[in-house]
Short mmCIF file of C-alpha atoms in Angstrom, two decimals:
data_model
loop_
_atom_site.label_atom_id
_atom_site.label_comp_id
_atom_site.label_asym_id
_atom_site.label_seq_id
_atom_site.Cartn_x
_atom_site.Cartn_y
_atom_site.Cartn_z
CA MET A 1 -21.60 3.97 -7.16
CA ALA A 2 -20.43 0.40 -7.76
CA ARG A 3 -23.06 -2.29 -8.29
CA HIS A 4 -23.59 -4.68 -5.37
CA ARG A 5 -21.63 -7.91 -5.83
CA LEU A 6 -22.24 -11.45 -4.61
CA PHE A 7 -19.42 -13.96 -4.27
CA LEU A 8 -20.67 -17.48 -5.06
CA PRO A 9 -17.67 -19.84 -5.13
CA ASP A 10 -19.72 -22.87 -6.25
CA ALA A 11 -21.81 -21.19 -8.98
CA ASP A 12 -21.08 -21.17 -12.70
CA PRO A 13 -24.46 -20.31 -14.23
CA GLU A 14 -25.56 -19.69 -17.81
CA PRO A 15 -27.82 -16.75 -18.70
CA GLY A 16 -31.46 -17.56 -17.96
CA THR A 17 -30.58 -19.63 -14.85
CA HIS A 18 -32.63 -19.07 -11.69
CA LEU A 19 -30.31 -19.11 -8.64
CA THR A 20 -31.41 -19.67 -5.06
CA ILE A 21 -28.92 -18.15 -2.65
CA ALA A 22 -28.95 -18.69 1.11
CA GLY A 23 -26.50 -17.82 3.89
CA GLN A 24 -24.50 -14.66 4.53
CA GLU A 25 -24.78 -13.21 1.04
CA ALA A 26 -28.59 -13.41 1.14
CA HIS A 27 -28.75 -11.93 4.65
CA HIS A 28 -26.40 -9.10 3.68
CA ALA A 29 -28.37 -8.22 0.52
CA ALA A 30 -31.70 -8.29 2.38
CA ARG A 31 -30.86 -6.68 5.72
CA VAL A 32 -27.71 -4.59 5.25
CA LYS A 33 -28.04 -3.43 1.64
CA ARG A 34 -31.88 -3.52 1.80
CA MET A 35 -32.10 -4.58 -1.83
CA ALA A 36 -35.47 -5.18 -3.49
CA PRO A 37 -36.92 -7.23 -6.37
CA GLY A 38 -35.81 -5.76 -9.69
CA ASP A 39 -32.41 -4.60 -8.33
CA ALA A 40 -29.38 -5.59 -10.40
CA LEU A 41 -26.45 -7.55 -8.97
CA GLU A 42 -23.01 -8.66 -10.17
CA LEU A 43 -22.08 -12.30 -9.49
CA LEU A 44 -18.48 -13.54 -9.17
CA ASN A 45 -17.22 -17.05 -8.41
CA GLY A 46 -13.52 -16.24 -8.10
CA ARG A 47 -12.68 -18.45 -11.10
CA GLY A 48 -13.36 -16.13 -14.02
CA LEU A 49 -17.14 -15.72 -13.89
CA ARG A 50 -18.58 -12.22 -14.17
CA ALA A 51 -22.37 -12.46 -14.40
CA LEU A 52 -25.22 -10.01 -14.03
CA GLY A 53 -28.48 -10.89 -12.37
CA THR A 54 -31.78 -9.37 -11.29
CA ILE A 55 -33.35 -9.97 -7.90
CA GLN A 56 -36.63 -11.88 -8.31
CA GLY A 57 -37.54 -11.97 -4.65
CA PHE A 58 -36.65 -12.92 -1.08
CA ASP A 59 -37.98 -15.89 0.90
CA ARG A 60 -37.76 -16.69 4.60
CA GLU A 61 -37.02 -20.36 5.26
CA PRO A 62 -36.96 -22.14 8.63
CA GLY A 63 -33.45 -22.21 10.15
CA GLN A 64 -31.50 -25.44 10.61
CA GLY A 65 -31.58 -26.95 14.10
CA ARG A 66 -33.84 -26.38 17.12
CA GLY A 67 -34.50 -22.72 17.94
CA ALA A 68 -32.63 -21.45 14.89
CA LYS A 69 -33.90 -18.21 13.35
CA PRO A 70 -35.50 -18.23 9.89
CA GLU A 71 -32.98 -17.68 7.11
CA TRP A 72 -33.12 -15.28 4.21
CA VAL A 73 -33.09 -16.85 0.76
CA LEU A 74 -32.51 -14.72 -2.31
CA ARG A 75 -33.87 -15.61 -5.76
CA VAL A 76 -31.85 -14.22 -8.68
CA LEU A 77 -32.33 -14.51 -12.46
CA VAL A 78 -28.98 -14.55 -14.28
CA THR A 79 -29.22 -12.15 -17.23
CA SER A 80 -25.67 -12.43 -18.62
CA ALA A 81 -22.54 -14.45 -17.86
CA GLU A 82 -19.00 -14.01 -19.15
CA ARG A 83 -15.85 -15.96 -18.42
CA GLU A 84 -12.85 -13.65 -18.11
CA ALA A 85 -9.29 -14.81 -18.71
CA PRO A 86 -6.88 -14.24 -15.81
CA LEU A 87 -4.96 -10.93 -15.91
CA GLN A 88 -1.85 -10.81 -18.08
CA PRO A 89 0.93 -10.88 -17.06
CA ARG A 90 0.44 -13.32 -14.18
CA LEU A 91 2.32 -11.85 -11.19
CA ARG A 92 3.05 -14.12 -8.24
CA VAL A 93 4.33 -12.30 -5.14
CA LEU A 94 6.53 -14.10 -2.61
CA ALA A 95 6.98 -12.08 0.56
CA GLY A 96 7.61 -12.67 4.22
CA VAL A 97 4.64 -12.66 6.59
CA PRO A 98 4.42 -9.23 8.20
CA LYS A 99 3.68 -9.02 11.91
CA GLY A 100 0.23 -8.50 13.41
CA PRO A 101 -2.54 -6.95 11.32
CA HIS A 102 -0.20 -6.11 8.45
CA LEU A 103 -0.68 -9.54 6.84
CA GLU A 104 -4.39 -8.84 6.24
CA GLU A 105 -3.54 -5.41 4.91
CA MET A 106 -0.95 -6.88 2.53
CA ILE A 107 -3.25 -9.59 1.16
CA ASP A 108 -6.03 -7.07 0.62
CA GLN A 109 -3.74 -4.57 -1.10
CA LEU A 110 -2.03 -7.18 -3.31
CA SER A 111 -5.48 -8.32 -4.37
CA GLN A 112 -6.57 -4.76 -5.23
CA VAL A 113 -3.40 -4.07 -7.21
CA GLY A 114 -3.88 -7.20 -9.33
CA ALA A 115 -1.36 -9.81 -8.11
CA ALA A 116 -2.34 -13.34 -9.22
CA ALA A 117 -1.00 -15.15 -6.16
CA TRP A 118 0.85 -14.73 -2.88
CA SER A 119 2.98 -17.22 -0.96
CA PRO A 120 5.17 -16.71 2.12
CA LEU A 121 8.86 -16.46 1.13
CA VAL A 122 11.27 -18.37 3.37
CA THR A 123 14.72 -16.74 3.75
CA THR A 124 17.53 -16.93 6.31
CA ARG A 125 16.18 -13.80 8.01
CA THR A 126 12.49 -14.78 7.91
CA VAL A 127 11.20 -14.40 11.45
CA VAL A 128 7.47 -15.00 11.29
CA SER A 129 6.34 -18.40 10.06
CA PRO A 130 2.60 -18.47 9.31
CA ARG A 131 0.41 -20.84 11.30
CA SER A 132 -2.38 -22.57 9.41
CA GLY A 133 -4.93 -20.24 11.02
CA LYS A 134 -3.18 -17.28 9.45
CA MET A 135 -3.18 -18.92 6.04
CA LEU A 136 -6.92 -19.65 6.27
CA LYS A 137 -7.49 -16.04 7.25
CA ALA A 138 -5.43 -14.92 4.25
CA GLU A 139 -7.71 -16.97 2.00
CA ARG A 140 -10.83 -15.43 3.51
CA ILE A 141 -9.41 -11.94 2.98
CA ALA A 142 -8.50 -12.72 -0.63
CA SER A 143 -12.10 -13.81 -1.32
CA GLU A 144 -13.60 -10.79 0.41
CA SER A 145 -11.20 -8.48 -1.42
CA ALA A 146 -11.99 -10.04 -4.84
CA LYS A 147 -15.64 -9.19 -4.21
CA GLN A 148 -14.85 -5.65 -3.03
CA CYS A 149 -12.57 -4.74 -5.91
CA GLY A 150 -14.41 -6.65 -8.63
CA ARG A 151 -11.77 -9.26 -9.50
CA ALA A 152 -13.10 -12.13 -11.62
CA TRP A 153 -10.20 -14.30 -10.34
CA THR A 154 -9.54 -14.49 -6.61
CA MET A 155 -5.88 -14.06 -5.66
CA GLU A 156 -4.43 -17.48 -4.81
CA ILE A 157 -2.85 -18.10 -1.40
CA GLY A 158 0.00 -20.62 -1.64
CA GLU A 159 2.23 -22.65 0.66
CA PRO A 160 5.58 -21.20 1.86
CA VAL A 161 8.34 -21.24 -0.78
CA PRO A 162 12.06 -21.41 0.16
CA LEU A 163 14.18 -18.79 -1.63
CA ASP A 164 16.25 -21.44 -3.46
CA ASP A 165 13.13 -23.01 -4.97
CA ALA A 166 11.85 -19.59 -6.09
CA LEU A 167 15.17 -18.82 -7.77
CA ALA A 168 15.27 -22.25 -9.45
CA ASP A 169 11.90 -21.48 -11.11
CA GLY A 170 13.52 -18.55 -12.90
CA ARG A 171 16.56 -20.37 -14.33
CA GLN A 172 16.81 -20.72 -18.09
CA GLY A 173 15.06 -23.87 -19.22
CA ALA A 174 13.11 -24.18 -15.94
CA ARG A 175 9.49 -25.36 -16.16
CA PRO A 176 7.25 -23.54 -15.43
CA ALA A 177 9.12 -20.60 -16.97
CA THR A 178 8.80 -17.40 -14.96
CA ARG A 179 10.78 -14.19 -14.80
CA VAL A 180 12.07 -13.73 -11.24
CA ILE A 181 12.32 -10.15 -9.93
CA VAL A 182 14.07 -9.47 -6.63
CA ALA A 183 13.24 -6.19 -4.84
CA ASP A 184 16.41 -4.75 -3.33
CA ALA A 185 17.93 -1.29 -2.84
CA SER A 186 21.01 -2.40 -4.82
CA GLY A 187 19.03 -2.74 -8.07
CA GLY A 188 18.03 -0.41 -10.90
CA VAL A 189 14.59 0.48 -12.31
CA TYR A 190 12.37 -2.38 -13.44
CA GLU A 191 12.56 -2.94 -17.21
CA PRO A 192 9.39 -4.56 -18.59
CA ASP A 193 10.05 -7.36 -21.08
CA GLY A 194 6.57 -8.69 -21.88
CA SER A 195 7.00 -11.99 -19.99
CA PRO A 196 3.58 -13.59 -19.40
CA ASP A 197 4.65 -15.00 -16.02
CA LEU A 198 6.43 -12.99 -13.32
CA THR A 199 7.55 -13.85 -9.78
CA LEU A 200 8.34 -10.96 -7.42
CA LEU A 201 10.48 -11.68 -4.34
CA ILE A 202 10.28 -9.23 -1.41
CA GLY A 203 12.94 -9.56 1.26
CA PRO A 204 12.24 -9.82 4.99
CA GLU A 205 12.72 -7.04 7.53
CA GLY A 206 16.45 -6.31 7.43
CA GLY A 207 16.62 -7.23 3.74
CA PHE A 208 18.09 -10.19 1.92
CA ALA A 209 21.41 -11.56 3.23
CA GLU A 210 24.35 -10.82 0.91
CA GLY A 211 24.71 -14.50 -0.03
CA GLU A 212 21.04 -14.58 -1.01
CA LEU A 213 21.47 -11.59 -3.35
CA GLU A 214 24.50 -13.27 -4.96
CA ALA A 215 22.47 -16.43 -5.48
CA ALA A 216 19.69 -14.35 -7.06
CA ARG A 217 22.12 -12.72 -9.49
CA ARG A 218 23.68 -16.09 -10.37
CA ALA A 219 20.16 -17.39 -11.12
CA ASP A 220 19.61 -14.49 -13.60
CA ALA A 221 16.96 -12.84 -11.44
CA ALA A 222 16.31 -9.14 -12.17
CA VAL A 223 17.34 -7.22 -9.04
CA CYS A 224 15.29 -4.00 -9.01
CA ARG A 225 14.70 -1.02 -6.76
CA PHE A 226 11.13 0.23 -6.32
CA GLY A 227 11.65 3.28 -4.11
CA VAL A 228 14.26 5.46 -2.45
CA HIS A 229 13.35 4.89 1.20
CA VAL A 230 13.27 1.79 3.35
CA MET A 231 9.82 0.21 2.96
CA ARG A 232 8.14 -2.27 5.26
CA VAL A 233 7.47 -5.67 3.67
CA GLU A 234 3.78 -5.02 3.01
CA THR A 235 4.39 -1.59 1.48
CA ALA A 236 7.26 -2.84 -0.68
CA ALA A 237 5.10 -5.73 -1.92
CA VAL A 238 2.14 -3.62 -3.04
CA VAL A 239 4.22 -0.75 -4.45
CA ALA A 240 6.56 -3.05 -6.41
CA ALA A 241 3.60 -5.07 -7.74
CA GLY A 242 1.87 -1.85 -8.84
CA ILE A 243 5.01 -0.54 -10.57
CA ILE A 244 5.68 -3.86 -12.37
CA LEU A 245 2.11 -4.25 -13.63
CA ASP A 246 2.00 -0.61 -14.72
CA ALA A 247 5.36 -0.88 -16.52
CA GLU A 248 4.17 -4.00 -18.34
CA ARG A 249 0.92 -2.23 -19.35
CA ARG A 250 3.03 0.55 -20.95
CA ARG A 251 4.61 -2.12 -23.13
CA PRO A 252 2.38 -3.76 -25.78
CA ARG A 253 1.78 -7.45 -25.06
CA PRO A 254 3.26 -9.91 -27.61
CA MET B 1 20.59 -4.39 9.59
CA ALA B 2 19.69 -0.71 9.55
CA ARG B 3 21.51 1.64 11.94
CA HIS B 4 19.45 2.90 14.89
CA ARG B 5 18.01 6.35 14.19
CA LEU B 6 17.07 9.21 16.46
CA PHE B 7 14.53 11.85 15.42
CA LEU B 8 15.49 15.23 16.90
CA PRO B 9 13.15 17.88 15.45
CA ASP B 10 14.94 20.81 17.13
CA ALA B 11 18.53 19.79 16.40
CA ASP B 12 20.69 21.04 13.54
CA PRO B 13 24.22 20.25 14.72
CA GLU B 14 27.62 20.65 13.05
CA PRO B 15 30.21 17.84 13.18
CA GLY B 16 32.07 17.88 16.52
CA THR B 17 28.99 19.01 18.47
CA HIS B 18 28.22 17.23 21.75
CA LEU B 19 24.45 16.63 22.05
CA THR B 20 22.57 15.88 25.26
CA ILE B 21 19.35 14.03 24.53
CA ALA B 22 16.62 13.37 27.12
CA GLY B 23 13.10 12.01 26.86
CA GLN B 24 11.68 9.11 24.85
CA GLU B 25 14.56 8.79 22.39
CA ALA B 26 17.10 8.44 25.23
CA HIS B 27 14.92 5.95 27.12
CA HIS B 28 14.37 3.89 23.95
CA ALA B 29 18.08 3.77 23.10
CA ALA B 30 19.07 2.81 26.65
CA ARG B 31 16.33 0.37 27.66
CA VAL B 32 14.78 -1.04 24.48
CA LYS B 33 17.74 -1.05 22.10
CA ARG B 34 20.26 -1.51 24.96
CA MET B 35 22.84 0.58 23.16
CA ALA B 36 26.26 1.24 24.68
CA PRO B 37 29.04 3.85 24.54
CA GLY B 38 30.82 3.62 21.19
CA ASP B 39 27.68 2.58 19.27
CA ALA B 40 26.91 4.55 16.12
CA LEU B 41 23.60 6.35 15.52
CA GLU B 42 21.95 8.22 12.68
CA LEU B 43 20.31 11.55 13.54
CA LEU B 44 17.44 13.10 11.56
CA ASN B 45 15.55 16.34 12.21
CA GLY B 46 12.88 15.95 9.51
CA ARG B 47 14.13 19.09 7.72
CA GLY B 48 17.00 17.71 5.65
CA LEU B 49 19.58 16.79 8.31
CA ARG B 50 21.25 13.40 8.08
CA ALA B 51 23.99 13.20 10.71
CA LEU B 52 26.03 10.39 12.23
CA GLY B 53 26.95 10.27 15.87
CA THR B 54 28.68 8.08 18.43
CA ILE B 55 27.27 7.39 21.88
CA GLN B 56 29.56 8.87 24.55
CA GLY B 57 27.56 7.68 27.51
CA PHE B 58 24.28 7.60 29.43
CA ASP B 59 23.37 9.61 32.52
CA ARG B 60 20.50 9.23 34.96
CA GLU B 61 19.02 12.58 35.96
CA PRO B 62 16.36 13.21 38.61
CA GLY B 63 12.84 13.26 37.12
CA GLN B 64 10.73 16.43 37.01
CA GLY B 65 8.09 16.73 39.73
CA ARG B 66 7.59 14.99 43.08
CA GLY B 67 7.96 11.21 42.92
CA ALA B 68 9.03 11.20 39.27
CA LYS B 69 11.44 8.45 38.22
CA PRO B 70 14.99 9.33 37.17
CA GLU B 71 15.30 10.01 33.45
CA TRP B 72 17.78 8.64 30.97
CA VAL B 73 20.01 11.20 29.26
CA LEU B 74 22.07 10.23 26.25
CA ARG B 75 25.34 11.97 25.31
CA VAL B 76 26.21 11.83 21.61
CA LEU B 77 29.18 13.21 19.65
CA VAL B 78 28.18 14.26 16.14
CA THR B 79 30.77 12.89 13.70
CA SER B 80 29.28 14.03 10.39
CA ALA B 81 26.31 16.11 9.26
CA GLU B 82 24.84 16.55 5.79
CA ARG B 83 21.88 18.59 4.60
CA GLU B 84 19.93 16.73 1.94
CA ALA B 85 17.74 18.46 -0.62
CA PRO B 86 14.09 17.35 -0.69
CA LEU B 87 13.28 14.53 -3.14
CA GLN B 88 12.70 15.49 -6.76
CA PRO B 89 10.03 15.60 -8.07
CA ARG B 90 8.01 16.97 -5.18
CA LEU B 91 4.78 14.92 -5.07
CA ARG B 92 1.86 16.24 -3.04
CA VAL B 93 -0.97 13.74 -2.55
CA LEU B 94 -4.53 14.96 -1.98
CA ALA B 95 -6.84 12.14 -0.93
CA GLY B 96 -9.96 11.68 1.13
CA VAL B 97 -9.61 10.52 4.73
CA PRO B 98 -10.15 6.75 4.85
CA LYS B 99 -12.23 5.34 7.67
CA GLY B 100 -10.87 3.90 10.91
CA PRO B 101 -7.26 2.73 11.10
CA HIS B 102 -6.72 3.12 7.35
CA LEU B 103 -5.71 6.79 7.74
CA GLU B 104 -2.64 5.81 9.78
CA GLU B 105 -1.80 3.09 7.27
CA MET B 106 -2.10 5.56 4.38
CA ILE B 107 0.10 8.22 5.99
CA ASP B 108 2.75 5.64 6.85
CA GLN B 109 2.73 4.12 3.36
CA LEU B 110 2.77 7.49 1.56
CA SER B 111 5.75 8.44 3.70
CA GLN B 112 7.60 5.21 2.84
CA VAL B 113 6.91 5.60 -0.87
CA GLY B 114 8.34 9.13 -0.91
CA ALA B 115 5.39 11.55 -1.13
CA ALA B 116 6.38 15.07 -0.04
CA ALA B 117 3.02 16.03 1.47
CA TRP B 118 -0.53 14.87 2.09
CA SER B 119 -3.69 16.92 2.54
CA PRO B 120 -7.33 15.78 2.76
CA LEU B 121 -9.14 16.36 -0.55
CA VAL B 122 -12.66 17.80 -0.28
CA THR B 123 -15.07 16.60 -3.00
CA THR B 124 -18.85 16.37 -3.34
CA ARG B 125 -18.71 12.71 -2.25
CA THR B 126 -16.24 13.18 0.61
CA VAL B 127 -17.80 11.52 3.64
CA VAL B 128 -15.21 11.65 6.40
CA SER B 129 -14.02 15.08 7.47
CA PRO B 130 -10.93 14.87 9.68
CA ARG B 131 -11.15 16.20 13.23
CA SER B 132 -8.12 18.05 14.55
CA GLY B 133 -7.19 15.00 16.66
CA LYS B 134 -6.89 12.93 13.52
CA MET B 135 -4.69 15.54 11.87
CA LEU B 136 -2.38 15.66 14.91
CA LYS B 137 -2.18 11.87 14.82
CA ALA B 138 -1.32 12.01 11.11
CA GLU B 139 1.58 14.34 11.97
CA ARG B 140 2.87 11.99 14.67
CA ILE B 141 2.73 9.07 12.24
CA ALA B 142 4.57 11.03 9.56
CA SER B 143 7.41 11.79 12.03
CA GLU B 144 7.61 8.20 13.26
CA SER B 145 7.57 6.92 9.69
CA ALA B 146 10.35 9.32 8.59
CA LYS B 147 12.53 7.84 11.32
CA GLN B 148 11.62 4.25 10.41
CA CYS B 149 12.22 4.59 6.70
CA GLY B 150 15.17 6.97 6.87
CA ARG B 151 13.62 10.06 5.25
CA ALA B 152 15.65 13.24 5.74
CA TRP B 153 12.47 15.27 5.14
CA THR B 154 9.31 14.39 7.08
CA MET B 155 6.17 14.19 4.94
CA GLU B 156 4.12 17.34 5.48
CA ILE B 157 0.50 17.09 6.69
CA GLY B 158 -1.61 19.92 5.29
CA GLU B 159 -5.06 21.45 5.75
CA PRO B 160 -8.02 20.14 3.69
CA VAL B 161 -8.05 21.37 0.07
CA PRO B 162 -11.30 21.75 -1.94
CA LEU B 163 -11.13 20.12 -5.37
CA ASP B 164 -11.62 23.46 -7.20
CA ASP B 165 -8.58 24.96 -5.45
CA ALA B 166 -6.47 21.92 -6.28
CA LEU B 167 -7.44 22.15 -9.95
CA ALA B 168 -6.77 25.91 -10.03
CA ASP B 169 -3.17 25.25 -8.89
CA GLY B 170 -2.60 23.26 -12.08
CA ARG B 171 -3.91 25.81 -14.57
CA GLN B 172 -1.43 27.31 -17.01
CA GLY B 173 0.15 30.39 -15.52
CA ALA B 174 -0.90 29.42 -11.97
CA ARG B 175 1.56 30.15 -9.18
CA PRO B 176 2.86 27.89 -7.71
CA ALA B 177 3.04 25.84 -10.89
CA THR B 178 2.26 22.16 -10.36
CA ARG B 179 1.21 19.35 -12.67
CA VAL B 180 -2.15 18.01 -11.48
CA ILE B 181 -2.77 14.27 -11.93
CA VAL B 182 -6.24 12.84 -11.30
CA ALA B 183 -6.49 9.09 -10.59
CA ASP B 184 -9.57 7.68 -12.33
CA ALA B 185 -10.48 4.49 -14.17
CA SER B 186 -11.36 6.55 -17.28
CA GLY B 187 -7.72 7.62 -17.82
CA GLY B 188 -4.70 6.16 -19.58
CA VAL B 189 -1.21 5.30 -18.31
CA TYR B 190 0.76 8.04 -16.55
CA GLU B 191 3.22 9.75 -18.89
CA PRO B 192 6.16 11.26 -16.99
CA ASP B 193 7.13 14.75 -18.17
CA GLY B 194 9.89 15.78 -15.79
CA SER B 195 7.82 18.38 -13.90
CA PRO B 196 9.53 19.23 -10.61
CA ASP B 197 6.19 19.66 -8.81
CA LEU B 198 3.32 17.18 -9.00
CA THR B 199 -0.09 17.06 -7.30
CA LEU B 200 -1.94 13.73 -7.26
CA LEU B 201 -5.70 13.74 -6.61
CA ILE B 202 -7.32 10.51 -5.38
CA GLY B 203 -11.10 10.37 -5.48
CA PRO B 204 -13.32 9.36 -2.55
CA GLU B 205 -15.09 6.01 -2.16
CA GLY B 206 -17.47 5.84 -5.12
CA GLY B 207 -15.09 7.88 -7.27
CA PHE B 208 -15.20 11.43 -8.55
CA ALA B 209 -18.59 12.76 -9.68
CA GLU B 210 -18.85 13.18 -13.46
CA GLY B 211 -18.94 16.98 -13.20
CA GLU B 212 -15.73 16.85 -11.17
CA LEU B 213 -13.95 14.84 -13.85
CA GLU B 214 -15.12 17.32 -16.52
CA ALA B 215 -13.78 20.18 -14.42
CA ALA B 216 -10.45 18.33 -14.08
CA ARG B 217 -10.17 17.88 -17.85
CA ARG B 218 -11.07 21.55 -18.47
CA ALA B 219 -8.30 22.50 -16.05
CA ASP B 220 -5.74 20.48 -18.11
CA ALA B 221 -5.24 17.88 -15.36
CA ALA B 222 -3.78 14.54 -16.50
CA VAL B 223 -6.48 11.90 -15.83
CA CYS B 224 -4.64 8.58 -15.34
CA ARG B 225 -5.45 5.02 -14.40
CA PHE B 226 -3.13 3.21 -11.99
CA GLY B 227 -4.65 -0.28 -11.91
CA VAL B 228 -7.33 -2.47 -13.39
CA HIS B 229 -9.39 -3.19 -10.27
CA VAL B 230 -11.28 -0.94 -7.90
CA MET B 231 -8.83 0.21 -5.21
CA ARG B 232 -9.67 1.61 -1.79
CA VAL B 233 -8.54 5.20 -1.27
CA GLU B 234 -5.43 4.30 0.74
CA THR B 235 -4.30 1.62 -1.71
CA ALA B 236 -4.91 3.85 -4.73
CA ALA B 237 -2.93 6.66 -3.08
CA VAL B 238 0.20 4.62 -2.33
CA VAL B 239 0.16 2.64 -5.59
CA ALA B 240 -0.37 5.72 -7.78
CA ALA B 241 2.33 7.63 -5.88
CA GLY B 242 4.74 4.70 -6.35
CA ILE B 243 4.01 4.42 -10.07
CA ILE B 244 4.37 8.18 -10.65
CA LEU B 245 7.69 8.48 -8.79
CA ASP B 246 9.04 5.36 -10.52
CA ALA B 247 7.96 6.61 -13.97
CA GLU B 248 9.67 9.95 -13.29
CA ARG B 249 12.86 8.16 -12.17
CA ARG B 250 12.94 6.32 -15.51
CA ARG B 251 13.04 9.73 -17.21
CA PRO B 252 16.26 11.75 -16.81
CA ARG B 253 15.70 14.93 -14.79
CA PRO B 254 16.14 18.21 -16.70
#
C-alpha cells in the first residue's frame, strides 16, 4: 500500500530537520490513520519537494480561543529530501468549466494524469464562467489530488484565457514558445514532436465554432482527434492529456 | 450543435417506416426539447442501428390507469437506416468497482472513450463487490451515455470476472483469443499490435498483489504503465483505454 503523505505548502526542509506539524494534517495522522512513533511518512510541498520522515511523537497542545479543544501536534524527523524537476513536457490544459460537480472531477483527473496547469478557456460558445469560489475550490482540489497521487508539483490553477490569446502563444516567434494542440473531431492523430511546452485546447459543449477552428489552423495549431465518439469536456480533457503525454513518452526527449 | 437523438432499444426500422414512440423519449422531445414537425432526429438502438428520421407530429393519448395524465406520442418517418459494425479493436475493460458516485462516472467515461464492455474485476485486494442494484444502474448509465455520445453500440455491462479467468482468456490457444493488458506502474509503454480483441485489467486501490503480477506475466499478459502518478481506478481505466485505442488507431488495421 502507498505510504501516508503529508502536504506542507510552507515547508522546504533539509535532512535532519525536526518538523512540528499542527492542524488538519496532524489530526488526520493521529486520529484517522492512527499512526505511531517510528512510522514513516512522505512529505510534499507542491513545489518539487519529496522528503521522507519518521514520526517522533505526538503532542496535545491547548486550542486557540476560549473553549477550543486541544490540538494534535505531530513531531517528524526528516530523513531525506529531494527536489524534483517538473514533469517534461509541461502540458497546460485550457478547457471550459464543466457544469456542477464535473469541474472537481476534471481538476482531480487532470492532476492524476500529469497536466502541469489548467485554466478556463473562453470561447464564443462558453456558457459557464467560473466564480471566484469555484476557482478557490479548484485550487483546493489540485492540492488534495497532488497529495493523493504523489505529485511533487501541484497542478497550477490559472485565470481564464480567451481563445485568441491562447492561439497567439503558439505562433512562430511567440514568447513563451508553446505548441498549441486543439482537440476537434476534424483532426488526425496526435503526432508527438518533443516540444518541452504544450498547450491543449478543449472546446466547449457543442464544439468550437467554425471561425474559431479556422483561426486555430491559421495560427499553426495542431488540430487533433482523441476519440471516435462525442466526449464531454471533462472526459475529452483527461483522455487527450493522457494520450499526448503517453505519445511524448514513446518519443525520446531531446 | 449535435442533432437530437432518440434511444429505441426495441426498434430496427427500414427507411420509409413510420414509427410511433411513446414514453420518456416522446415526452422529452415534446416538452424539454420543444421539437416540432419537420425536425430531424437521429435514432439509435444500441445494437448497431444509426437511422435518421423526421418528426411527422405529436399526439396526446389518454394515460394508463385511473387519473393518469395524457401521454405524449411522437410520430417519426425513418428516412435512412444504417447498421454499423462494432468498433475495432474490441476493448473489454475489467476494473474494480470504485466507491460512491465514481462507478457512474467510470461507466460514462469508458462509454465515451469507446470501450466495448466493462466487467468488475475480482482480485485479492478487491474491496467493493457490486450489488445487483449497482449493476442495473451501470446498465442504465451505459444506455444514456450511448445516446449522449452517439455510440451505435451500447457498452456492455458484464458479470464479475476473477483475475485467474481473465488471465486464462489471454493464454496462447485460448478461445476466445484476446490480448490481455495489465495496467501497472512496473510496466513499459503500450505497444499496439493490431489485435482485434483486447482485454484491459485495472488493479484495485493499492494495486495488484505481487503474486497477481507474477501470474499475469506467466500468462503472457502485457504489463503496461499509462501514467507517471498514482491514478484512482476510474481515472486509470479511462486514461488507459484512451491511450490503447489511440495507439491502435496509429497502427493500420490488418
